XYZ file of C-alpha atoms in Angstrom:
416
model
C 0.015 -0.003 0.034
C 1.086 3.620 -0.611
C 0.682 4.784 2.934
C 1.830 4.364 6.496
C 0.088 2.131 9.057
C 1.377 4.182 11.999
C 0.023 7.411 10.473
C -3.249 5.616 9.818
C -3.524 4.493 13.414
C -2.820 8.062 14.524
C -5.458 9.407 12.183
C -8.117 6.989 13.430
C -7.303 7.760 17.086
C -7.398 11.502 16.407
C -10.871 11.209 14.967
C -12.095 9.140 17.910
C -10.597 11.703 20.263
C -12.418 14.467 18.293
C -15.682 12.545 18.681
C -15.273 12.021 22.459
C -14.114 15.536 23.038
C -17.155 17.047 21.170
C -19.812 14.368 21.624
C -19.265 12.819 25.051
C -22.513 14.496 26.156
C -24.343 11.863 24.160
C -23.071 9.126 26.516
C -25.720 8.260 29.066
C -25.218 6.301 32.228
C -26.527 2.752 32.388
C -28.885 1.953 35.157
C -27.108 1.843 38.514
C -23.765 3.007 36.954
C -21.952 2.733 40.252
C -22.662 -1.045 40.303
C -21.410 -1.759 36.787
C -17.949 -2.899 35.675
C -16.532 -1.056 32.629
C -13.951 -2.224 30.115
C -11.998 -0.391 27.389
C -9.871 -1.623 24.506
C -6.983 0.778 24.172
C -5.671 1.920 20.799
C -1.819 1.871 21.287
C -1.443 -0.996 23.678
C -4.159 -3.150 22.019
C -5.085 -4.425 25.454
C -8.314 -4.538 27.447
C -8.522 -2.349 30.473
C -11.107 -3.960 32.759
C -12.524 -3.704 36.341
C -13.166 0.054 36.090
C -16.095 1.700 37.806
C -17.573 5.264 37.879
C -19.716 7.070 40.381
C -21.648 8.972 37.798
C -21.860 9.728 34.048
C -19.650 12.748 34.404
C -16.705 10.629 35.520
C -17.380 8.214 32.653
C -17.483 10.892 30.022
C -14.254 12.495 31.397
C -12.532 9.106 31.203
C -13.587 8.632 27.562
C -12.224 12.041 26.682
C -8.954 11.360 28.424
C -8.319 7.733 27.365
C -9.919 7.702 23.879
C -10.619 3.849 23.599
C -11.255 2.032 20.308
C -14.060 0.177 22.097
C -15.989 0.878 25.254
C -18.004 -1.633 27.301
C -20.074 -2.048 30.457
C -21.207 -5.125 32.328
C -24.686 -6.682 31.934
C -24.164 -7.527 35.625
C -24.600 -5.503 38.772
C -21.806 -5.912 41.415
C -21.291 -4.806 44.937
C -17.646 -3.932 44.234
C -17.198 -3.787 40.471
C -13.452 -2.826 40.555
C -12.561 -5.986 42.412
C -11.401 -9.301 40.749
C -14.222 -11.465 39.388
C -14.173 -13.640 42.423
C -14.618 -10.718 44.766
C -16.977 -8.436 42.878
C -20.108 -9.710 44.646
C -22.561 -10.495 41.816
C -26.005 -9.014 42.448
C -27.817 -9.735 39.211
C -27.657 -9.110 35.541
C -29.727 -7.702 32.670
C -30.679 -9.992 29.768
C -28.892 -9.408 26.501
C -29.174 -10.898 23.040
C -26.535 -10.316 20.326
C -27.674 -10.741 16.754
C -24.745 -10.554 14.332
C -24.453 -11.180 10.582
C -21.482 -13.487 11.475
C -24.040 -16.113 12.654
C -26.342 -15.749 9.699
C -25.527 -17.570 6.427
C -25.656 -15.173 3.518
C -24.317 -15.761 0.010
C -22.725 -12.266 -0.145
C -20.055 -13.285 2.432
C -18.378 -15.312 -0.310
C -17.883 -12.013 -2.166
C -16.842 -9.462 0.564
C -15.527 -11.442 3.529
C -11.899 -12.574 3.497
C -9.671 -14.690 5.682
C -5.950 -15.453 5.905
C -4.144 -18.167 7.825
C -1.969 -16.570 10.479
C 0.638 -19.299 10.155
C 1.133 -19.787 6.352
C -0.659 -16.889 4.895
C -3.001 -18.960 2.744
C -6.204 -16.995 2.141
C -9.718 -17.271 0.821
C -13.088 -15.643 0.745
C -16.292 -16.304 2.780
C -16.321 -18.054 6.130
C -12.921 -19.562 7.154
C -12.572 -23.241 7.331
C -12.185 -25.086 10.639
C -8.529 -25.615 9.762
C -6.265 -24.196 7.103
C -6.216 -26.713 4.200
C -2.486 -26.033 3.636
C -0.925 -26.164 7.211
C -3.754 -27.208 9.542
C -3.660 -24.011 11.512
C -6.931 -23.098 13.217
C -6.368 -19.391 13.676
C -7.259 -16.890 10.938
C -7.074 -13.140 10.356
C -10.716 -12.342 9.273
C -11.843 -9.258 7.453
C -15.665 -9.094 7.452
C -17.792 -6.432 5.794
C -21.141 -4.766 6.965
C -22.882 -4.949 3.576
C -26.528 -4.034 3.283
C -27.625 -7.597 2.657
C -25.905 -8.741 5.892
C -27.374 -5.832 7.916
C -30.871 -6.558 6.490
C -30.505 -10.230 7.537
C -29.569 -9.200 11.013
C -32.545 -6.881 11.136
C -34.873 -9.690 10.209
C -33.553 -11.868 12.974
C -33.941 -8.886 15.429
C -37.574 -8.409 14.329
C -38.306 -12.131 14.963
C -36.729 -11.880 18.467
C -38.750 -8.802 19.324
C -41.912 -10.711 18.291
C -41.009 -13.672 20.544
C -40.162 -11.481 23.516
C -43.421 -9.566 23.286
C -45.883 -12.331 22.099
C -44.410 -15.400 23.930
C -42.732 -13.889 26.916
C -45.133 -11.031 27.588
C -42.729 -8.112 27.605
C -44.094 -4.840 26.291
C -42.453 -3.087 23.397
C -41.384 -0.390 25.795
C -39.462 -2.900 27.931
C -37.445 -4.163 24.876
C -34.336 -2.053 24.307
C -32.926 -2.294 20.780
C -29.560 -0.989 19.525
C -27.464 -1.220 16.354
C -24.099 -2.566 17.432
C -22.076 -0.290 15.180
C -20.803 -3.113 13.042
C -22.897 -6.062 11.627
C -25.812 -6.514 13.951
C -28.142 -5.529 16.793
C -28.331 -5.937 20.563
C -31.601 -6.480 22.485
C -31.557 -5.440 26.164
C -34.011 -6.315 28.944
C -33.704 -4.829 32.466
C -36.776 -6.384 33.991
C -36.654 -7.386 37.698
C -38.155 -10.691 36.561
C -34.989 -11.838 34.884
C -32.219 -9.948 36.849
C -31.530 -12.806 39.210
C -31.673 -15.560 36.583
C -28.583 -17.797 36.545
C -26.850 -19.081 33.450
C -28.926 -22.254 33.359
C -32.174 -20.342 33.341
C -30.854 -18.057 30.598
C -29.881 -21.197 28.607
C -33.570 -22.183 28.681
C -34.477 -18.838 27.195
C -31.844 -19.290 24.536
C -33.148 -22.744 23.746
C -36.670 -21.314 23.284
C -35.790 -18.495 20.913
C -33.398 -20.667 18.887
C -35.951 -23.491 18.672
C -33.748 -26.132 20.267
C -35.372 -29.402 21.057
C -38.696 -28.585 19.288
C -40.364 -31.965 18.677
C -43.494 -31.857 16.429
C -45.343 -34.508 18.563
C -45.322 -32.142 21.537
C -46.685 -29.225 19.447
C -49.896 -30.735 18.044
C -48.840 -33.004 15.280
C -50.339 -36.448 15.865
C -52.322 -39.276 14.311
C -55.657 -39.957 16.037
C -58.248 -42.645 15.371
C -61.446 -41.417 13.686
C -63.799 -42.070 10.866
C -62.758 -45.714 10.546
C -59.069 -44.904 10.243
C -56.347 -42.532 11.356
C -56.626 -38.810 11.078
C -53.550 -36.537 11.005
C -53.916 -33.318 12.981
C -51.571 -30.400 13.661
C -51.239 -26.890 15.059
C -53.018 -23.844 13.620
C -51.640 -20.498 12.500
C -53.224 -18.489 15.320
C -52.032 -20.709 18.274
C -49.716 -19.285 20.823
C -46.036 -20.120 21.338
C -44.224 -22.570 19.189
C -47.421 -24.292 17.884
C -48.349 -21.126 16.038
C -44.816 -20.474 15.034
C -44.495 -24.008 13.561
C -47.672 -23.417 11.563
C -46.505 -20.068 10.242
C -43.134 -21.491 9.416
C -44.686 -24.358 7.458
C -46.957 -21.856 5.524
C -44.029 -19.583 4.683
C -41.782 -22.484 3.582
C -44.523 -24.088 1.407
C -45.586 -20.806 -0.104
C -42.126 -20.409 -1.741
C -40.477 -23.843 -1.710
C -39.117 -25.233 -4.993
C -38.897 -28.881 -5.790
C -35.258 -28.595 -4.922
C -36.079 -27.105 -1.517
C -38.525 -29.964 -0.826
C -36.040 -32.577 -1.916
C -33.359 -30.852 0.233
C -35.169 -31.594 3.390
C -35.331 -35.332 2.533
C -38.772 -35.720 1.044
C -39.382 -38.474 -1.473
C -40.014 -37.492 -5.069
C -43.576 -38.744 -4.959
C -44.296 -36.486 -1.856
C -42.654 -33.560 -3.582
C -44.878 -34.014 -6.565
C -47.986 -34.222 -4.340
C -47.058 -31.026 -2.545
C -46.303 -29.010 -5.610
C -49.378 -30.317 -7.491
C -51.649 -29.442 -4.449
C -49.793 -26.262 -3.304
C -52.861 -23.970 -3.746
C -55.116 -26.322 -1.803
C -52.552 -26.730 0.940
C -52.180 -22.948 1.428
C -55.993 -22.502 1.264
C -56.447 -25.230 3.849
C -55.111 -22.988 6.639
C -58.476 -21.230 6.776
C -59.952 -24.488 8.027
C -57.227 -25.672 10.393
C -54.304 -26.609 8.228
C -53.202 -29.192 5.618
C -52.046 -31.981 7.978
C -54.448 -34.707 6.702
C -55.407 -33.081 3.443
C -53.227 -34.904 0.957
C -53.203 -38.655 0.922
C -49.641 -39.812 0.592
C -48.185 -36.985 2.653
C -47.776 -38.643 5.960
C -46.617 -37.752 9.432
C -42.884 -38.336 8.702
C -43.065 -35.969 5.700
C -44.748 -33.320 7.916
C -42.090 -33.785 10.526
C -39.356 -32.993 8.028
C -41.294 -29.876 6.833
C -41.826 -28.764 10.467
C -38.083 -29.186 11.179
C -37.415 -26.755 8.376
C -40.191 -24.411 9.613
C -38.524 -24.275 13.051
C -35.279 -23.101 11.352
C -37.279 -20.394 9.642
C -39.028 -19.195 12.737
C -36.099 -19.496 15.196
C -33.681 -16.678 15.842
C -30.006 -16.780 15.115
C -28.232 -15.302 18.101
C -24.856 -15.474 19.690
C -25.916 -17.907 22.435
C -22.859 -17.191 24.681
C -23.792 -13.541 25.162
C -27.186 -14.324 26.584
C -26.073 -17.055 28.977
C -22.963 -15.184 30.291
C -23.970 -13.372 33.461
C -20.708 -11.450 33.548
C -20.748 -10.280 29.979
C -19.370 -6.941 28.884
C -21.671 -5.133 26.415
C -20.790 -2.219 24.102
C -21.711 1.105 25.655
C -24.436 3.019 23.661
C -23.393 6.090 21.726
C -19.756 5.063 21.721
C -17.686 4.316 18.578
C -17.087 0.838 17.199
C -13.368 0.444 16.576
C -13.915 -1.780 13.527
C -16.037 0.717 11.622
C -15.997 4.151 13.230
C -19.817 3.953 13.432
C -21.761 4.396 16.655
C -23.774 1.950 18.713
C -27.206 3.562 18.452
C -30.292 2.788 20.521
C -33.915 3.295 19.301
C -37.420 2.204 20.181
C -38.310 -1.475 19.295
C -41.236 -0.389 17.111
C -38.989 1.595 14.856
C -36.806 -1.401 13.754
C -38.369 -1.678 10.246
C -37.501 1.903 9.305
C -34.088 2.048 11.014
C -31.158 2.689 8.627
C -27.890 1.819 10.328
C -25.772 3.241 7.535
C -27.458 6.592 8.145
C -28.361 6.758 11.842
C -25.059 5.378 13.122
C -22.826 7.788 11.216
C -20.808 9.748 13.737
C -18.776 12.004 11.460
C -20.768 14.339 9.204
C -17.982 16.794 8.245
C -14.498 16.752 6.655
C -12.766 14.150 4.567
C -9.517 12.271 4.087
C -7.349 11.026 1.142
C -6.633 7.371 1.526
C -5.026 4.549 -0.391
C -7.430 1.537 -0.765
C -6.162 -1.947 -1.237
C -9.623 -3.429 -2.044
C -13.175 -2.544 -1.033
C -16.630 -3.409 -2.280
C -19.223 -0.935 -3.285
C -20.841 0.531 -0.130
C -23.217 3.252 1.159
C -22.792 5.746 3.950
C -25.746 8.002 4.540
C -27.112 9.004 1.094
C -23.859 8.523 -0.790
C -22.459 5.378 -2.420
C -18.745 4.744 -2.876
C -16.582 2.187 -4.725
C -15.823 -0.485 -5.524
C -12.055 0.231 -5.153
C -8.967 -1.760 -6.056
C -5.395 -0.522 -5.490
C -6.291 3.134 -5.831
C -6.123 6.540 -4.006
C -9.436 8.263 -3.219
C -10.666 11.326 -1.348
C -13.666 10.353 0.760
C -15.852 11.925 3.417
C -14.539 11.154 6.959
C -17.152 8.564 7.793
C -16.541 6.547 4.570
C -12.738 6.860 4.930
C -12.848 5.744 8.600
C -14.903 2.608 7.692
C -12.181 1.486 5.261
C -9.334 2.524 7.568
C -10.811 0.782 10.611
C -11.452 -2.355 8.548
C -7.863 -2.442 7.567
C -8.708 -2.180 3.804
C -6.916 1.248 3.383
C -4.328 3.459 4.861
C -3.904 7.224 5.006
C -2.267 8.224 1.673
C 1.259 9.586 1.662
């Protein structure tokens, strides 16, 4: 590259310092700030500074202005003595967090814009890295992911599904469900209810299993054969039922509405069953008005419906980072701070505004200025209302927010 990495790091830190100097008033104190542990990833040392606490938001803001971290976090947990070691903190309780990230959602675009490189031999590729390097067997990779609009939209869909489960199935109101864009490739959902504060990791694992659809067995959710009319009648759940019974039905409807022959064969259905379903698709979809298609088509039996239901559970379940939710000591990114991998902010907003939320507009922290950078390679991307790229081994003058995204991602350096 025609540029200097040291000068690039200094430029990024200077912009972060400018943000915290001018915008630290945006930082709000989490509930019971004096009972939270804070952690900060430092620019120069590349180390995590943990076990910090603050009496009030003024102290926190002053610290951010002075230290200028690349990442800032606070604990989901409440502690009696947050600055002590983990064994001595005195755990009181913890909020419930969900992390939805495009990293956990399979999208075809990753094969185009995500890259990986083996840290041992340098062998590289695109998409999701393998379990082990095919050349040397190393299991550690330098990964460069990209927050494209397809990935961000996939994360938003999963977030919408989770909000629906938390409100419809768990009974939380929309006002109790806190939603934030992470500043990178996903969203955080945050619940501070007294009901869940004292839940241990095992109880939180039960919540994780529910939202991810683990252990869903069709026979416990209404699919069964019963005797009647001189034979066996197949029955199943309806669209308007509560909990996973209704979700199974809606997932089946959604799958069969769009499924191709290849999709049906892909879940293990015999060719004869696939033909029956595709031939009778309209009747199957119409049958939901009268309770569903479970016994409608002779030749489509209970085992075929179990396979379809298994696929419907995948459609209706939510793809989350399960470790975040079960970890009662987890550090969570502090709202309205900058994400060191993008230069974008973590931004909170009401749950009912998720559909219209535009992360590449609302999370932009830098609205003025620009920088001349040398770009190794970058896909076409949007910041705010402007679109940039694609770029390949070239110099470009970009607005600050666009330049920072590429610089923070390691795809560019400040031009000499």
